[in-house]
XYZ file of C-alpha atoms in Angstrom:
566
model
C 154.537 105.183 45.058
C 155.365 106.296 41.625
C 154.837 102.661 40.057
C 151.446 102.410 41.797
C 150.496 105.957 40.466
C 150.926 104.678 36.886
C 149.239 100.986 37.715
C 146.163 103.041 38.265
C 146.342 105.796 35.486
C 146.928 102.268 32.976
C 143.637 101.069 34.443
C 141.857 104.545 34.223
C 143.454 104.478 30.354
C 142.189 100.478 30.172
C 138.663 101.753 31.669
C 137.956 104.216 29.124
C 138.985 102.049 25.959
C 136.397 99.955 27.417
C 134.089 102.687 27.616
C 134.454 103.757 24.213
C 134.305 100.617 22.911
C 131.175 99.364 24.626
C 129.585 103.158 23.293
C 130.556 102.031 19.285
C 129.309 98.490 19.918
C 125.857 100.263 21.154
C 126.148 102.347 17.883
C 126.536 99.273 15.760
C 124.058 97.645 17.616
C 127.132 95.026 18.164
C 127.100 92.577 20.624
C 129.813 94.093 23.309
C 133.393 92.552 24.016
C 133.710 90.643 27.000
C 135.918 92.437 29.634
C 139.315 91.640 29.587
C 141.306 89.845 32.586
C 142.878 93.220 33.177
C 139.332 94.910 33.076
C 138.282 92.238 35.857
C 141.149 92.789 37.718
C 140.472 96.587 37.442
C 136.663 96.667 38.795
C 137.366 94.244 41.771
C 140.289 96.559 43.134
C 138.296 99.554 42.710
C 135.011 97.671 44.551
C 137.158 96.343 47.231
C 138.509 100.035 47.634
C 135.008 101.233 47.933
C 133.760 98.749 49.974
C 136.625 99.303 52.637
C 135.638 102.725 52.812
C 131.910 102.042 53.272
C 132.800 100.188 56.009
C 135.086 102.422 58.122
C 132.334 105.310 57.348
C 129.968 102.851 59.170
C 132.313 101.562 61.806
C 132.874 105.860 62.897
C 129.326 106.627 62.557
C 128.891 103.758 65.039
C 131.180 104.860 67.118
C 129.610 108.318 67.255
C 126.551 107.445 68.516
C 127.889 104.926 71.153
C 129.667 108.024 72.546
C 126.196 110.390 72.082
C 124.877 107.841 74.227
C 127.224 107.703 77.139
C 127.459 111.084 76.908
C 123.403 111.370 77.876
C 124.050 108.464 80.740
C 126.253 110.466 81.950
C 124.205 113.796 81.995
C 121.295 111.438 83.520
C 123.045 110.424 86.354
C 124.709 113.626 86.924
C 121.219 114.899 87.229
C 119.896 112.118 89.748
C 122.975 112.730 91.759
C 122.652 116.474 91.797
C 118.888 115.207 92.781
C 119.598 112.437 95.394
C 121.918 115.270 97.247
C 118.917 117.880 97.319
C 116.281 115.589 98.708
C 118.960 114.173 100.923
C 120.579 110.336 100.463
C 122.006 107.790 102.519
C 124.133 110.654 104.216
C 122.788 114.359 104.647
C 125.043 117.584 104.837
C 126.325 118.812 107.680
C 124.716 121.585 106.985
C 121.018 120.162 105.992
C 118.433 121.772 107.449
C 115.544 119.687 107.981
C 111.924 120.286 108.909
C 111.132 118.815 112.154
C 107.313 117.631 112.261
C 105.300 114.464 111.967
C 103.318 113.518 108.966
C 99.788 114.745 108.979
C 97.816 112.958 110.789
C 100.079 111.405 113.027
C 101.786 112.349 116.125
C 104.194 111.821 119.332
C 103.325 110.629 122.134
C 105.024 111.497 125.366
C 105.662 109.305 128.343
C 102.329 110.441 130.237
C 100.381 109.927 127.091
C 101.947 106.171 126.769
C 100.948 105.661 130.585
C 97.627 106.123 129.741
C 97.250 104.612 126.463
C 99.030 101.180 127.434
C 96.565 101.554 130.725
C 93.651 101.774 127.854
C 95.054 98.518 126.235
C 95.495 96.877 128.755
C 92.205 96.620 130.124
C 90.750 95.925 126.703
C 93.033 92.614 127.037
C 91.229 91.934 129.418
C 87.891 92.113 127.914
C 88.765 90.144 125.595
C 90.328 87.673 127.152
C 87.586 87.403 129.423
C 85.526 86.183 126.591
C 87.914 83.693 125.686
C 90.015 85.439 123.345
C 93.119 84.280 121.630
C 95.887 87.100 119.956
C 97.256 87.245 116.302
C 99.033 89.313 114.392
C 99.680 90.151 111.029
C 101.753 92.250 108.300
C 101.105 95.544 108.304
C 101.036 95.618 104.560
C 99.396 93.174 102.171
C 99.198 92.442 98.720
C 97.243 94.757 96.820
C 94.486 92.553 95.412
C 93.912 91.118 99.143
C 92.756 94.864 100.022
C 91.038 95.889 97.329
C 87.404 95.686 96.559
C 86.586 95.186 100.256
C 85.640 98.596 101.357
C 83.264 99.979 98.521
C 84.328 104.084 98.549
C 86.565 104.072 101.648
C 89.071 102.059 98.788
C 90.467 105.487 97.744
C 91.668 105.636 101.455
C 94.057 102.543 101.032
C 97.545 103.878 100.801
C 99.579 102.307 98.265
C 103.357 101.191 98.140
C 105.344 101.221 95.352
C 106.637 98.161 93.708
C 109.449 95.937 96.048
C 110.546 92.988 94.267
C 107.997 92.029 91.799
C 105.218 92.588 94.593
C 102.032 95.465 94.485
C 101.762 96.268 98.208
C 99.296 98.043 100.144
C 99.415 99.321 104.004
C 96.392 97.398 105.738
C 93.329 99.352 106.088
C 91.826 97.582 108.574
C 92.310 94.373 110.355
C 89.261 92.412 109.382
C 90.642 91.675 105.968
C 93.700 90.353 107.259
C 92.287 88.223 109.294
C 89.854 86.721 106.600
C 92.983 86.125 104.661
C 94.818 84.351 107.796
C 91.732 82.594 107.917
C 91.358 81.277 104.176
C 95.267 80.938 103.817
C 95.550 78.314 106.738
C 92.333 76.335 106.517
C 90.643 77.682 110.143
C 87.160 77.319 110.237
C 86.323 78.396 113.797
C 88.403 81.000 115.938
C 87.837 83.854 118.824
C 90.369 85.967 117.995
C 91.651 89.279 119.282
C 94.267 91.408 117.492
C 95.465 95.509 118.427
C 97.828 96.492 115.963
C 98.370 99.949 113.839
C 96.113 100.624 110.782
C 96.783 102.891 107.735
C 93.794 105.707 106.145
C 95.190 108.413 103.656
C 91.976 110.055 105.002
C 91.512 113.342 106.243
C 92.460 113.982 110.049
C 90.755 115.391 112.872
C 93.319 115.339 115.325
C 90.728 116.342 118.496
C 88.524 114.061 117.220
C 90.753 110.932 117.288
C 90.850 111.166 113.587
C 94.254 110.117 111.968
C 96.012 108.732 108.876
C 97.919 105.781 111.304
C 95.681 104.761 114.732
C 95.470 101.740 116.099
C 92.221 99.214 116.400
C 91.290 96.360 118.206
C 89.777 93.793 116.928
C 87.602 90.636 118.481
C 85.887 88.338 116.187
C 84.269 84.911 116.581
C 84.747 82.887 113.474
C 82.459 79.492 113.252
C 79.173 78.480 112.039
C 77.324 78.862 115.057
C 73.554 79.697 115.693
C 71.854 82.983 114.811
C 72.708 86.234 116.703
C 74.345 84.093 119.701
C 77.700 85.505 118.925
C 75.899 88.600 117.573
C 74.688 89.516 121.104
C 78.152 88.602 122.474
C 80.337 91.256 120.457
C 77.888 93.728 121.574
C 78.126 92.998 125.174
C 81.813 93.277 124.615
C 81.535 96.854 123.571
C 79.010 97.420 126.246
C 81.830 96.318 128.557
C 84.840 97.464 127.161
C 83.090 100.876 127.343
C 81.889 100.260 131.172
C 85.584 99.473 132.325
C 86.990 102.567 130.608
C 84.130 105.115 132.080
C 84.419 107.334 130.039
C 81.080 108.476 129.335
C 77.709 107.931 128.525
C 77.055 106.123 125.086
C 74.911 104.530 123.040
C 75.197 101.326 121.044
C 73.224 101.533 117.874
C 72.139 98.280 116.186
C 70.846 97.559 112.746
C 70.671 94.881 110.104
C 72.157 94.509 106.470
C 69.445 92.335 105.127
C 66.997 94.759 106.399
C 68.691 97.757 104.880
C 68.629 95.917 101.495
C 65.023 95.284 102.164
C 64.417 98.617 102.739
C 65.874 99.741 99.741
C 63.905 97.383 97.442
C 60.882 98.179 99.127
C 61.192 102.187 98.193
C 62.470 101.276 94.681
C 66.380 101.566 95.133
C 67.453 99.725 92.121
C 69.719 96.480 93.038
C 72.758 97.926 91.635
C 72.591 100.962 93.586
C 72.402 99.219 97.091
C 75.574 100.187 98.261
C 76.166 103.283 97.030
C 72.849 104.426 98.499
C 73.747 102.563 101.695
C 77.164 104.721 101.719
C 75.102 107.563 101.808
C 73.223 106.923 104.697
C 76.183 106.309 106.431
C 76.339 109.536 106.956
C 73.769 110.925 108.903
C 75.596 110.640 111.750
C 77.616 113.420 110.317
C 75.212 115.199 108.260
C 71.427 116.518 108.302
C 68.934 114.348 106.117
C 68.873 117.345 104.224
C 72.635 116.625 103.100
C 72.016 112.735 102.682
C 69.294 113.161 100.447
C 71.130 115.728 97.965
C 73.758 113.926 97.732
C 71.286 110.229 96.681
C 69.728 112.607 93.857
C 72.131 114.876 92.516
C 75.219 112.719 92.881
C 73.729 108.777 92.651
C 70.817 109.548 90.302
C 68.428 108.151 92.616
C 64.741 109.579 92.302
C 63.628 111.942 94.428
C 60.487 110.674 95.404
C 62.622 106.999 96.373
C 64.781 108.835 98.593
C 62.247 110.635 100.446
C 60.624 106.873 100.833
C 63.792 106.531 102.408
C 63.760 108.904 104.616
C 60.565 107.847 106.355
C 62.575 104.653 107.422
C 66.131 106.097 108.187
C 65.149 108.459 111.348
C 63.390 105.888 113.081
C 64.914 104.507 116.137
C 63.745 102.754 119.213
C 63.439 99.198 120.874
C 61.656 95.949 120.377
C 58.547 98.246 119.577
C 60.092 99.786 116.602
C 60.535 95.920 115.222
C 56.763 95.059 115.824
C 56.058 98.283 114.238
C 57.821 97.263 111.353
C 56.695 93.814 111.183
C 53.650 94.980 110.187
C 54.316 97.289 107.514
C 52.527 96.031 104.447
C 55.285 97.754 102.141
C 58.250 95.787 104.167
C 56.128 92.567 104.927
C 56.337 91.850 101.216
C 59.994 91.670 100.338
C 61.785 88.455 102.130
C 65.166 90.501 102.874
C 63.354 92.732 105.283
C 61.479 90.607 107.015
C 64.642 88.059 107.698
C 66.667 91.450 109.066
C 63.635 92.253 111.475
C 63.754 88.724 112.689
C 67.276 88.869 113.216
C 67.250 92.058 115.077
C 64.171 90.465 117.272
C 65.759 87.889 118.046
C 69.013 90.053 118.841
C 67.116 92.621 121.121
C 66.215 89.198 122.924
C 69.496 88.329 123.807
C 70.644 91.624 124.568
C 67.507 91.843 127.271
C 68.721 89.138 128.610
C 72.170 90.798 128.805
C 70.625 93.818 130.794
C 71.697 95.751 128.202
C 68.380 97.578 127.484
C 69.514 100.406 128.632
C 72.805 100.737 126.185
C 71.303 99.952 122.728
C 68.913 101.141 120.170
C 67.354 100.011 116.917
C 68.747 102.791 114.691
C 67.733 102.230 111.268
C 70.218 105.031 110.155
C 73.125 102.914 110.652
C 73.936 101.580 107.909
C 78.357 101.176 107.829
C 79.359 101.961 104.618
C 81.952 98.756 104.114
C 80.743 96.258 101.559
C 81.605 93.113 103.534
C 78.788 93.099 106.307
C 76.199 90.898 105.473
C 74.063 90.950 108.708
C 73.863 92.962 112.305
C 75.780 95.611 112.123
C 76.333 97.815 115.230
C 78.516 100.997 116.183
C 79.039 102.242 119.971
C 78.487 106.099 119.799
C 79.489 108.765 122.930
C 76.461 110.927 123.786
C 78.586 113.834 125.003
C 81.804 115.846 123.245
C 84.813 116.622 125.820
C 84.106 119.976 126.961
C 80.347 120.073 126.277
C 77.652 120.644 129.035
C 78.020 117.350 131.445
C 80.948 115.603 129.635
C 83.787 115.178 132.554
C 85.976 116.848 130.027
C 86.619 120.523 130.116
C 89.689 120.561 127.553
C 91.410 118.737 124.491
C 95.446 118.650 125.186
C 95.875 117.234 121.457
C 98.911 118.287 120.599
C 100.185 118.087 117.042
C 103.863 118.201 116.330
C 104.347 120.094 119.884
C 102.014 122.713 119.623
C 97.917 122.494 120.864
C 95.610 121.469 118.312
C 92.115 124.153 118.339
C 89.385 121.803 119.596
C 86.843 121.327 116.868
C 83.373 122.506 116.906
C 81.368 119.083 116.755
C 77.466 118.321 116.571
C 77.554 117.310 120.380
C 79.143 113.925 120.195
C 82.622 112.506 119.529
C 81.288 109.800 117.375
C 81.822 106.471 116.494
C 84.000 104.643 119.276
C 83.138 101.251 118.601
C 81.821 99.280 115.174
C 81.263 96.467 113.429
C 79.026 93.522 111.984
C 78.715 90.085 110.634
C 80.418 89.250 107.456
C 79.348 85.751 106.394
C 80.760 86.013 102.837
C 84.220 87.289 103.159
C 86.881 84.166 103.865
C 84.677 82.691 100.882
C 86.364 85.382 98.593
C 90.364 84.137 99.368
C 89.346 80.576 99.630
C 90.333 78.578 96.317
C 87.295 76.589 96.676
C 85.041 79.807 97.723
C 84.394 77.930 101.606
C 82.610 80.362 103.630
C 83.312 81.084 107.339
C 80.846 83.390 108.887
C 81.763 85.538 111.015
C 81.305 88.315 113.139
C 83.234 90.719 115.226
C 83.823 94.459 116.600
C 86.388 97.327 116.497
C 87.443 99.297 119.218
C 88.112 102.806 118.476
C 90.558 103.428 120.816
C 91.984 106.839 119.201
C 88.650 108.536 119.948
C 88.695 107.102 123.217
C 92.602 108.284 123.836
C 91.335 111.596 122.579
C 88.808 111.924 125.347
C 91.116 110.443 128.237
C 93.546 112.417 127.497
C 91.748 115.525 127.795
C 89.912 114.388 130.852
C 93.168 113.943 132.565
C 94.494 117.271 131.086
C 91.728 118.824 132.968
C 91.963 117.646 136.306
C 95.703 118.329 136.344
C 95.860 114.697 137.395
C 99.945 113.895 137.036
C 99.727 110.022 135.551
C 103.232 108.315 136.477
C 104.865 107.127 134.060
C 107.613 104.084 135.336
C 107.199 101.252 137.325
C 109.631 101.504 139.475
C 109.249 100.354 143.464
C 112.378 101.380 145.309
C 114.968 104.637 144.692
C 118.281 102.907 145.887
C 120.137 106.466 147.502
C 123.389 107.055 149.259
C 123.551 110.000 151.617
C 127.150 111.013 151.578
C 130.157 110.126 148.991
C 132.065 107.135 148.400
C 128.595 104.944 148.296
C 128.158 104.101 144.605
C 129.639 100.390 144.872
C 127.410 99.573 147.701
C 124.320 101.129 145.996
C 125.328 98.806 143.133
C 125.636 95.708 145.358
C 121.633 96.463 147.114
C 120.449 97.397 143.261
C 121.880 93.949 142.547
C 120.377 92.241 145.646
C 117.269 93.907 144.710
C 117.003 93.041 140.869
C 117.939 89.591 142.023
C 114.882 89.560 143.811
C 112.469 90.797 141.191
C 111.892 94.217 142.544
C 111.927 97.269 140.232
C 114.843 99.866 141.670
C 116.391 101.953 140.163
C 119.375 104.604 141.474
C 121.672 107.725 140.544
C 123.723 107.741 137.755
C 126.733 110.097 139.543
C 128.686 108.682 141.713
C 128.777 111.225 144.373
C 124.524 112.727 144.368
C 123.318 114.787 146.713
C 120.828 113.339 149.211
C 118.225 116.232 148.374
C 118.448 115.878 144.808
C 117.729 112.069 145.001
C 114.477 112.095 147.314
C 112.971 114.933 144.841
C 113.663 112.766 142.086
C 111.133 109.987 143.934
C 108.957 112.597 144.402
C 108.529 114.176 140.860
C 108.376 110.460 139.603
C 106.051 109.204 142.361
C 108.762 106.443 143.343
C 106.965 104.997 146.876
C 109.783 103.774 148.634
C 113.311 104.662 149.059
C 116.724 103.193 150.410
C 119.081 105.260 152.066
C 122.485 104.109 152.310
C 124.860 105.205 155.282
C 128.031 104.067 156.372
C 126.865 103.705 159.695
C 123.912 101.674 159.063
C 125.884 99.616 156.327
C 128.832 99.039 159.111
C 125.858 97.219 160.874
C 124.207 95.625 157.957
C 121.371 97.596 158.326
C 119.695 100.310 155.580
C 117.215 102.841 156.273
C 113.883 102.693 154.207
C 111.733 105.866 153.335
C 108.228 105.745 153.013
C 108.451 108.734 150.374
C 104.806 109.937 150.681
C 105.443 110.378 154.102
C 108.892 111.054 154.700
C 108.596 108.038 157.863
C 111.806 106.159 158.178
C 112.717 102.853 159.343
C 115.747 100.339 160.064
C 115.713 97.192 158.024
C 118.379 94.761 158.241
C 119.882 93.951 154.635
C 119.219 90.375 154.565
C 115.336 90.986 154.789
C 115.103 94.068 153.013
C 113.317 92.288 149.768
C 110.818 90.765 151.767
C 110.044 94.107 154.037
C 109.868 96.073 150.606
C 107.105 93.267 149.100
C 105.357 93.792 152.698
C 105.390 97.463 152.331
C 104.041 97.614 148.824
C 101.594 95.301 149.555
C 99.931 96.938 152.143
């Protein structure tokens, strides 16, 4: 240690003779000395020195901020731990208390309210089908870009999803869009298809009114390049008789025309670009006073006042083939080409529907106007006349319930609204095709929420009890020890095809198991004795009743199909 002590104070010594010469040299204005080999050796022991130190200076500050850094990993996922546990994760507390309620604007429904809604369904199948329909189905979310763009202001209703795998998803709006995108995506030019699925709005519910964030619609639509307004007048008989088999009140199907709309507009001096937003508004007025409509054109759109109250000269006129004549001759609509095409349309609509006998249901309405920018031609919307509860609507009460508790009935304008819509939209397969092929089309929307809405209440005030199972036969013993032969008939029976069903205790009471046929409105019911079984006979109950009879076991399917046939 000592040697290596003086090895460096000989080179600090060396240093400064170098130093002292090099200041003389400067003084002289010499030329300096070279460095000695001992000088050299000197500065590259003392650089290497340095340098070595540099370097582990570096390597700890490095090593510093690695650590600073999984020091604030660490705090972050502390944090989204501490956060994943108060929202709740993949496994709650025990002790967790949670809220217990649907979403807004969505609800339960109960086994009576099923009953009736699958009863609703079912015979709007059968509409359908009647007409030749065929079903599809579809995703209930689609990409983004599919959905927007499609539904002019009612876009702010889509709800978005967040991104899953590289994908922008939306829930489907409607199911009109889909299906132009079925269509497009596999090359089908002509179709009559019918589709009832669930549908997403982030709008703002009126539960009384049918009005929710997830309902469900169906859909029929005839896609095909077919003659004018044949298919037109088809769709409307469909809602016409969709609306018949249901009976659910008196109604009113409102027709108008896109093309005539747009003429309309350009006739009062609605600039081009404002067509749809204008057309939004009038929307409307089946919601709002003219009063309302026409604010909202001026101070909102910028539209002048003195075009909107052309406007409104057109927009509360309704009526029959009259009203198009009428029309036909007004020198103001005469001279613009998109007006007179929509009252030849609707002419030639009325026509068919005459010949439909449904006078009687529609009406020229040139208010309508459907606010989504894909219709292109007839448009049409089946309206209630009557709200449940109001002076001679069959309803006398709204049994809406939302998250278990009654919802207050709303205080309407004397109709439910809307129950039934839609149009021709020529132009909208064209926008997903590659090539921009149209398919025209045209179809309708059944509104079946509003129309659950009203049933339901209906039923709620007759006290009517709907029944909610299918079954045909209560398989009951009438004393103990029974439960294996009540297994071997409920086979027998199932065997056969007939709905039974039976007690899930081995030992019921008799008195116990005909009240449970008669709360669930069961018709028939076996009773098992060991008597009659001895003899290979049961007895059968005709619940509503109470009459009793001796079948043997060996016919007992066929006596049952007898029975419920009659």
């Amino acid at each position: 240690m000592s040697d290596t002590r003086e090895q460096i104070l000989e080179q600090i010594k060396l240093q400064g003779d170098l130093v002292r010469q090099l200041k003389a040299s400067k003084e002289s204005k010499e030329k300096p000395l070279a460095p000695s080999s001992v000088e050299r050796a000197f500065s590259t022991t003392v650089g290497q020195q340095v340098k070595a130190q540099q370097q582990q200076q570096q390597q700890l500050l490095q090593e510093q901020q690695q650590q600073q850094q999984m020091n604030k990993i660490d705090e972050e996922v502390s944090r989204l731990l501490a956060l994943k546990a108060k929202l709740g994760g993949d496994a709650a507390p025990t002790n967790q208390k949670f809220t217990l309620k649907t979403p807004k604007g969505t609800r339960d429904y109960a086994p009576q309210q099923m009953t009736l809604r699958q009863g609703v369904l079912d015979k709007i199948i059968q509409v359908f089908k009647r007409h030749g329909g065929e079903a599809i189905d579809t995703p209930v979310f689609e990409l983004k870009e599919v959905l927007t763009g499609k539904y002019g202001e009612d876009s702010k209703l889509i709800y978005d999803l967040k991104d899953q795998g590289g994908e922008i998803l939306s829930m489907r709006y409607d199911l009109t869009v889909p299906l132009a995108r079925y269509l497009a995506m596999n090359k089908i030019s002509s179709i009559k298809r019918y589709h009832i699925a669930k549908v997403y709005r982030r709008d703002n519910p009126a539960m009384t009114r049918g009005r929710y964030r997830e309902f469900y619609q169906c859909d029929f639509d005839i896609a095909g390049t077919y003659d004018p307004m044949l298919a037109d007048a088809e769709c409307v008989k469909i809602v016409a008789e969709v609306l018949d088999t249901l009976d659910i009140g008196d109604y009113v199907i409102k027709l108008n025309h896109r093309q005539l709309l747009d003429g309309m507009f350009e006739a009062c001096g609605v600039p081009a670009k404002d067509f749809r937003a204008i057309c939004s508004a009038v929307d409307k007025l089946d919601k709002s006073p003219w009063e309302e409509v026409r604010k909202e054109m001026v101070d909102e759109k910028g539209l002048d006042g003195a075009v909107a109250d052309k406007i409104g000269e057109y927009v509360r006129l309704s009526g029959g083939k009259e009203l198009v004549e009428q029309l036909l001759a007004d020198a103001k609509l005469k001279a613009v080409p998109n007006a007179v095409k929509g009252l030849e349309g609707m002419q030639l609509l009325l026509n068919y529907c005459g010949l439909f006998n449904l006078e009687s249901r529609v009406s020229f309405d040139l208010s309508l106007a459907r606010g989504l920018d894909y219709y292109t031609g007839v448009i049409y919307e089946g309206v209630l006349k009557a709200e449940p509860g109001a002076v001679g609507s069959p309803v006398k009460a709204s049994p809406v319930l939302e998250n278990g508790k009654p919802v207050a009935a709303d205080q309407g304008s004397g109709t439910v609204g809307s129950v039934a819509g839609g149009g021709r939209y020529d132009n909208l397969v064209g926008m997903f095709d590659p090539r921009g092929k149209a398919v025209p089309c045209v179809g309708v929307s059944i509104g079946v929420e509003r129309i659950f809405a009203v049933l339901e209440a209906k039923f709620a005030a007759s006290n009517v009890k709907l029944r909610t199972n299918d079954v045909e036969v209560f398989v009951a013993s009438a004393h103990k020890g029974l439960h294996e032969q009540r297994l071997r008939v409920l086979n027998q029976l199932w065997d056969a095809g007939i709905k039974a069903e039976h007690s899930y205790k081995l030992n019921p009471k008799l008195l116990a198991q005909l009240q449970h046929c008669e709360e669930h409105q069961i018709p028939l019911a076996i009773v098992l004795g060991d008597a009659e079984l001895a003899q290979g006979v049961v007895k059968l109950r005709e619940v509503s009743t109470r009459q009793e009879s001796t079948v043997p076991l060996a016919e007992l399917a066929n006596e049952i199909r007898s029975r419920l046939k009659a």
